[in-house]
Short mmCIF file of C-alpha atoms and ligand atoms in Angstrom, two decimals:
data_model
loop_
_atom_site.label_atom_id
_atom_site.label_comp_id
_atom_site.label_asym_id
_atom_site.label_seq_id
_atom_site.Cartn_x
_atom_site.Cartn_y
_atom_site.Cartn_z
CA MET A 189 7.30 65.16 114.74
CA LEU A 190 6.74 69.03 114.92
CA LYS A 191 3.13 70.12 113.56
CA SER A 192 1.53 73.21 112.41
CA GLY A 193 1.71 75.90 114.97
CA ALA A 194 5.16 74.93 116.46
CA LEU A 195 6.16 78.30 115.11
CA HIS A 196 3.99 81.37 115.10
CA ARG A 197 4.18 85.09 115.35
CA GLY A 198 6.57 85.98 118.42
CA SER A 199 7.97 82.48 118.65
CA LYS A 200 11.72 82.81 119.88
CA LEU A 201 13.95 80.66 117.76
CA VAL A 202 17.70 80.06 118.12
CA ILE A 203 19.68 79.81 115.10
CA ALA A 204 22.47 77.33 115.78
CA SER A 205 25.23 78.79 113.30
CA HIS A 206 28.15 80.92 113.79
CA ASN A 207 28.28 81.95 109.89
CA GLU A 208 27.59 85.22 109.34
CA GLY A 209 26.52 84.84 105.89
CA LYS A 210 23.85 82.08 107.17
CA LEU A 211 22.69 84.21 109.90
CA TYR A 212 22.09 87.18 107.45
CA GLU A 213 20.05 84.98 105.15
CA PHE A 214 17.98 83.21 107.73
CA GLY A 215 17.34 86.77 109.51
CA ALA A 216 15.89 87.87 106.06
CA LEU A 217 13.97 84.82 105.86
CA LEU A 218 12.31 84.91 109.04
CA ALA A 219 11.74 88.57 109.59
CA PRO A 220 8.18 88.82 107.81
CA PHE A 221 6.93 85.90 110.10
CA GLY A 222 7.54 87.98 113.40
CA ILE A 223 9.74 85.37 114.55
CA ASP A 224 12.47 86.26 117.26
CA CYS A 225 16.00 84.93 115.95
CA ILE A 226 18.44 84.72 118.52
CA SER A 227 21.86 83.54 117.53
CA ALA A 228 23.93 80.66 119.22
CA GLY A 229 26.87 82.94 119.33
CA SER A 230 25.03 85.67 121.03
CA LEU A 231 23.96 83.20 123.70
CA GLY A 232 27.56 82.04 124.14
CA LEU A 233 26.87 78.28 122.79
CA PRO A 234 29.94 76.59 121.27
CA GLU A 235 30.11 75.62 117.74
CA PRO A 236 29.38 71.79 117.59
CA GLU A 237 31.69 69.81 115.59
CA GLU A 238 30.04 68.42 112.44
CA THR A 239 30.56 64.98 113.01
CA GLY A 240 27.77 63.45 111.25
CA GLY A 241 27.98 61.50 107.86
CA THR A 242 25.03 63.19 106.20
CA PHE A 243 23.63 66.64 105.88
CA GLU A 244 20.74 65.82 107.85
CA ALA A 245 22.84 64.18 110.65
CA ASN A 246 24.59 67.66 110.93
CA ALA A 247 21.65 69.67 110.92
CA LEU A 248 20.25 67.62 113.59
CA LEU A 249 23.11 67.78 115.98
CA LYS A 250 23.33 71.31 115.96
CA ALA A 251 19.81 72.08 116.36
CA ARG A 252 19.74 69.36 119.27
CA GLY A 253 22.72 70.91 121.04
CA ALA A 254 21.47 74.47 120.71
CA ALA A 255 17.80 73.42 121.88
CA GLU A 256 19.11 71.37 124.66
CA ALA A 257 21.49 74.16 125.97
CA SER A 258 19.18 77.11 125.67
CA GLY A 259 15.72 75.28 126.49
CA ILE A 260 14.40 77.25 123.42
CA MET A 261 13.58 75.93 119.98
CA ALA A 262 16.47 75.82 117.71
CA LEU A 263 16.96 75.92 114.09
CA GLY A 264 20.23 73.91 112.70
CA ASP A 265 21.19 73.36 109.18
CA ASP A 266 24.00 72.08 107.15
CA SER A 267 24.46 72.95 103.70
CA GLY A 268 27.27 72.50 100.81
CA ILE A 269 27.78 72.31 97.19
CA GLU A 270 27.48 68.96 95.27
CA ILE A 271 29.46 68.69 91.93
CA GLU A 272 28.39 66.04 89.88
CA ALA A 273 31.53 65.08 87.93
CA LEU A 274 33.41 64.91 91.42
CA ASP A 275 30.99 62.28 92.57
CA ASN A 276 29.00 65.03 94.83
CA LYS A 277 32.16 66.20 96.36
CA PRO A 278 32.99 68.48 98.78
CA GLY A 279 29.60 67.81 100.12
CA ILE A 280 29.40 67.82 103.60
CA HIS A 281 32.88 68.78 103.48
CA SER A 282 32.28 72.15 101.55
CA ALA A 283 33.16 74.39 104.56
CA ARG A 284 36.27 72.32 105.44
CA TRP A 285 37.60 72.67 102.07
CA GLY A 286 38.27 76.15 103.03
CA GLY A 287 40.91 75.01 105.31
CA PRO A 288 41.32 76.47 109.02
CA THR A 289 40.63 79.53 107.91
CA ARG A 290 37.60 79.03 105.89
CA ASP A 291 39.33 80.52 102.85
CA PHE A 292 36.97 79.90 100.09
CA ARG A 293 39.28 81.24 97.43
CA LEU A 294 41.31 78.17 98.33
CA ALA A 295 38.25 75.90 98.35
CA MET A 296 37.19 77.11 94.81
CA ASP A 297 40.87 76.65 93.71
CA ARG A 298 40.81 73.23 94.77
CA LEU A 299 37.27 72.58 93.38
CA HIS A 300 38.49 73.84 90.01
CA THR A 301 41.55 71.85 90.00
CA GLU A 302 39.90 68.65 90.76
CA LEU A 303 37.21 69.41 88.05
CA GLU A 304 40.21 70.00 85.62
CA ALA A 305 41.61 66.69 86.56
CA SER A 306 38.63 64.90 86.32
CA GLY A 307 38.67 65.24 82.60
CA SER A 308 35.02 65.67 82.49
CA PRO A 309 33.09 68.26 80.56
CA CYS A 310 30.14 68.16 82.90
CA ARG A 311 29.72 71.22 85.22
CA ARG A 312 26.42 70.45 86.66
CA ALA A 313 25.96 71.09 90.29
CA ASN A 314 23.80 72.02 93.04
CA PHE A 315 23.60 73.74 96.34
CA ILE A 316 21.88 71.39 99.05
CA SER A 317 20.34 72.69 102.50
CA VAL A 318 19.02 70.79 105.08
CA LEU A 319 17.07 72.33 108.07
CA ALA A 320 16.41 70.71 111.25
CA LEU A 321 13.70 72.28 113.69
CA VAL A 322 13.99 71.02 117.37
CA ALA A 323 12.05 71.87 120.32
CA PRO A 324 13.25 71.41 123.75
CA ASP A 325 10.84 68.43 124.20
CA LYS A 326 12.94 66.85 121.71
CA GLN A 327 10.40 66.89 119.00
CA GLU A 328 11.84 67.40 115.74
CA ALA A 329 11.61 67.82 111.90
CA VAL A 330 13.95 67.99 108.99
CA PHE A 331 13.43 69.87 105.32
CA THR A 332 15.63 69.36 102.22
CA GLY A 333 16.16 72.35 99.48
CA LYS A 334 18.37 72.38 96.50
CA VAL A 335 19.19 74.61 93.83
CA PHE A 336 20.90 73.42 90.41
CA GLY A 337 23.01 75.20 88.11
CA GLU A 338 26.39 74.92 86.76
CA VAL A 339 29.94 75.93 88.19
CA THR A 340 31.98 78.46 86.21
CA TRP A 341 35.61 79.69 86.27
CA PRO A 342 37.01 81.95 87.23
CA PRO A 343 35.13 83.26 90.07
CA ARG A 344 32.78 86.34 89.27
CA GLY A 345 31.28 88.68 92.14
CA GLU A 346 31.67 90.22 95.43
CA ASN A 347 28.31 89.21 97.20
CA GLY A 348 27.32 86.41 99.16
CA PHE A 349 29.88 83.85 100.66
CA GLY A 350 31.45 80.58 100.22
CA TYR A 351 31.21 79.24 96.63
CA ASP A 352 28.60 81.68 95.30
CA PRO A 353 31.13 83.27 93.03
CA ILE A 354 31.37 80.08 90.98
CA PHE A 355 27.89 79.07 91.04
CA VAL A 356 25.40 79.95 87.95
CA PRO A 357 22.03 78.60 88.70
CA GLU A 358 19.90 77.23 85.90
CA GLY A 359 18.03 80.17 83.70
CA HIS A 360 20.49 82.61 84.71
CA ASN A 361 23.68 84.00 83.51
CA GLU A 362 25.07 85.42 86.47
CA THR A 363 27.05 83.95 89.42
CA PHE A 364 25.36 84.04 92.86
CA GLY A 365 28.32 86.20 93.76
CA GLU A 366 27.04 88.87 91.12
CA MET A 367 23.26 88.62 91.82
CA ASP A 368 21.80 90.98 94.40
CA PRO A 369 21.51 89.18 97.79
CA ASP A 370 18.06 89.49 97.97
CA PHE A 371 17.23 87.85 94.54
CA LYS A 372 19.53 85.04 95.51
CA ASN A 373 17.81 84.59 98.83
CA ASP A 374 14.65 84.03 97.03
CA MET A 375 15.82 81.12 94.57
CA SER A 376 18.48 79.40 97.18
CA HIS A 377 18.31 75.94 98.37
CA ARG A 378 17.90 77.56 102.02
CA MET A 379 14.90 79.51 100.59
CA ARG A 380 13.48 76.23 99.15
CA ALA A 381 14.11 74.25 102.73
CA PHE A 382 12.78 77.09 104.27
CA GLU A 383 9.34 77.36 102.57
CA GLN A 384 8.93 73.65 103.44
CA LEU A 385 9.73 74.31 107.07
CA ILE A 386 7.29 77.10 107.19
CA ASP A 387 4.45 75.16 105.29
CA ALA A 388 4.76 72.19 107.81
CA THR A 389 5.23 74.17 110.94
CA TYR A 390 4.24 77.80 111.01
CA ALA A 391 0.62 78.88 111.84
CA ASN A 392 -0.33 82.50 111.99
CA ASP A 393 -3.11 82.32 114.43
CA ALA A 394 -1.25 79.81 116.86
P1 LIG B 457 28.07 74.53 106.95
O1 LIG B 457 26.62 74.23 106.24
O2 LIG B 457 28.38 75.61 108.00
O3 LIG B 457 28.59 73.54 107.13
O4 LIG B 457 28.76 75.16 105.66
C1 LIG B 457 28.79 74.40 104.44
C2 LIG B 457 29.54 75.26 103.34
O5 LIG B 457 28.93 75.37 102.18
C3 LIG B 457 29.81 76.83 103.66
O6 LIG B 457 30.76 77.48 104.31
C4 LIG B 457 29.91 77.45 102.13
O7 LIG B 457 31.14 76.99 101.65
C5 LIG B 457 29.09 76.39 101.50
N1 LIG B 457 27.72 76.96 101.18
C6 LIG B 457 26.51 76.55 101.92
N2 LIG B 457 25.57 77.41 101.20
C7 LIG B 457 26.22 78.22 100.32
C8 LIG B 457 25.67 79.30 99.64
O8 LIG B 457 24.55 79.57 99.71
N3 LIG B 457 26.60 80.08 98.78
C9 LIG B 457 27.92 79.66 99.00
N4 LIG B 457 28.41 78.78 99.59
C10 LIG B 457 27.49 78.22 100.25
#
């Protein structure tokens, strides 16, 4: 189990993701802590297949792969959207619903079609982010964050990525796709998991 001080100002951290949207969000989250982020892509690390059956298993397999290949502490994540009326689908398959080209217009259309076919009036949904921090000595820790809200149709907004244009967080009228990206970052599932990670593993004076 990783402890307080595992991360500190000047720590190097490999972000085990090839998703530009996520790299941007993690970069913004980590910048104030003085952590030196390196993307898996810039180290030439391959993108592992998400073969796990849970968000946690997938986050861990990405971070373990990157930590082992680089010899540097690695942050892996898995995330997605869960739709209550669809028994939490697409869940761990959120990225895959975009097909090989990760076309999220396609994924949002499928989500909308399945929701209409379900006959349910319930539009409750949540994004979930699971973060796994893995050290080269194999110590590790896992953190989960969620943001609840509703899905809306048609999609609205050009900001963000993935399912952002159809997700309206609780207490707001704008979709994540319409919000200022910094505003979204402040309340996102990733931020919520990230705050736990910082609380548990970051020490200013280590
Ligand atoms: P993965 O974590 O790389 O497997 O990808 C998860 C997928 O969930 C992404 O490709 C997006 O489609 C979706 N997703 C995760 N987080 C967000 C978010 O903050 N906004 C919109 N879509 C998201």
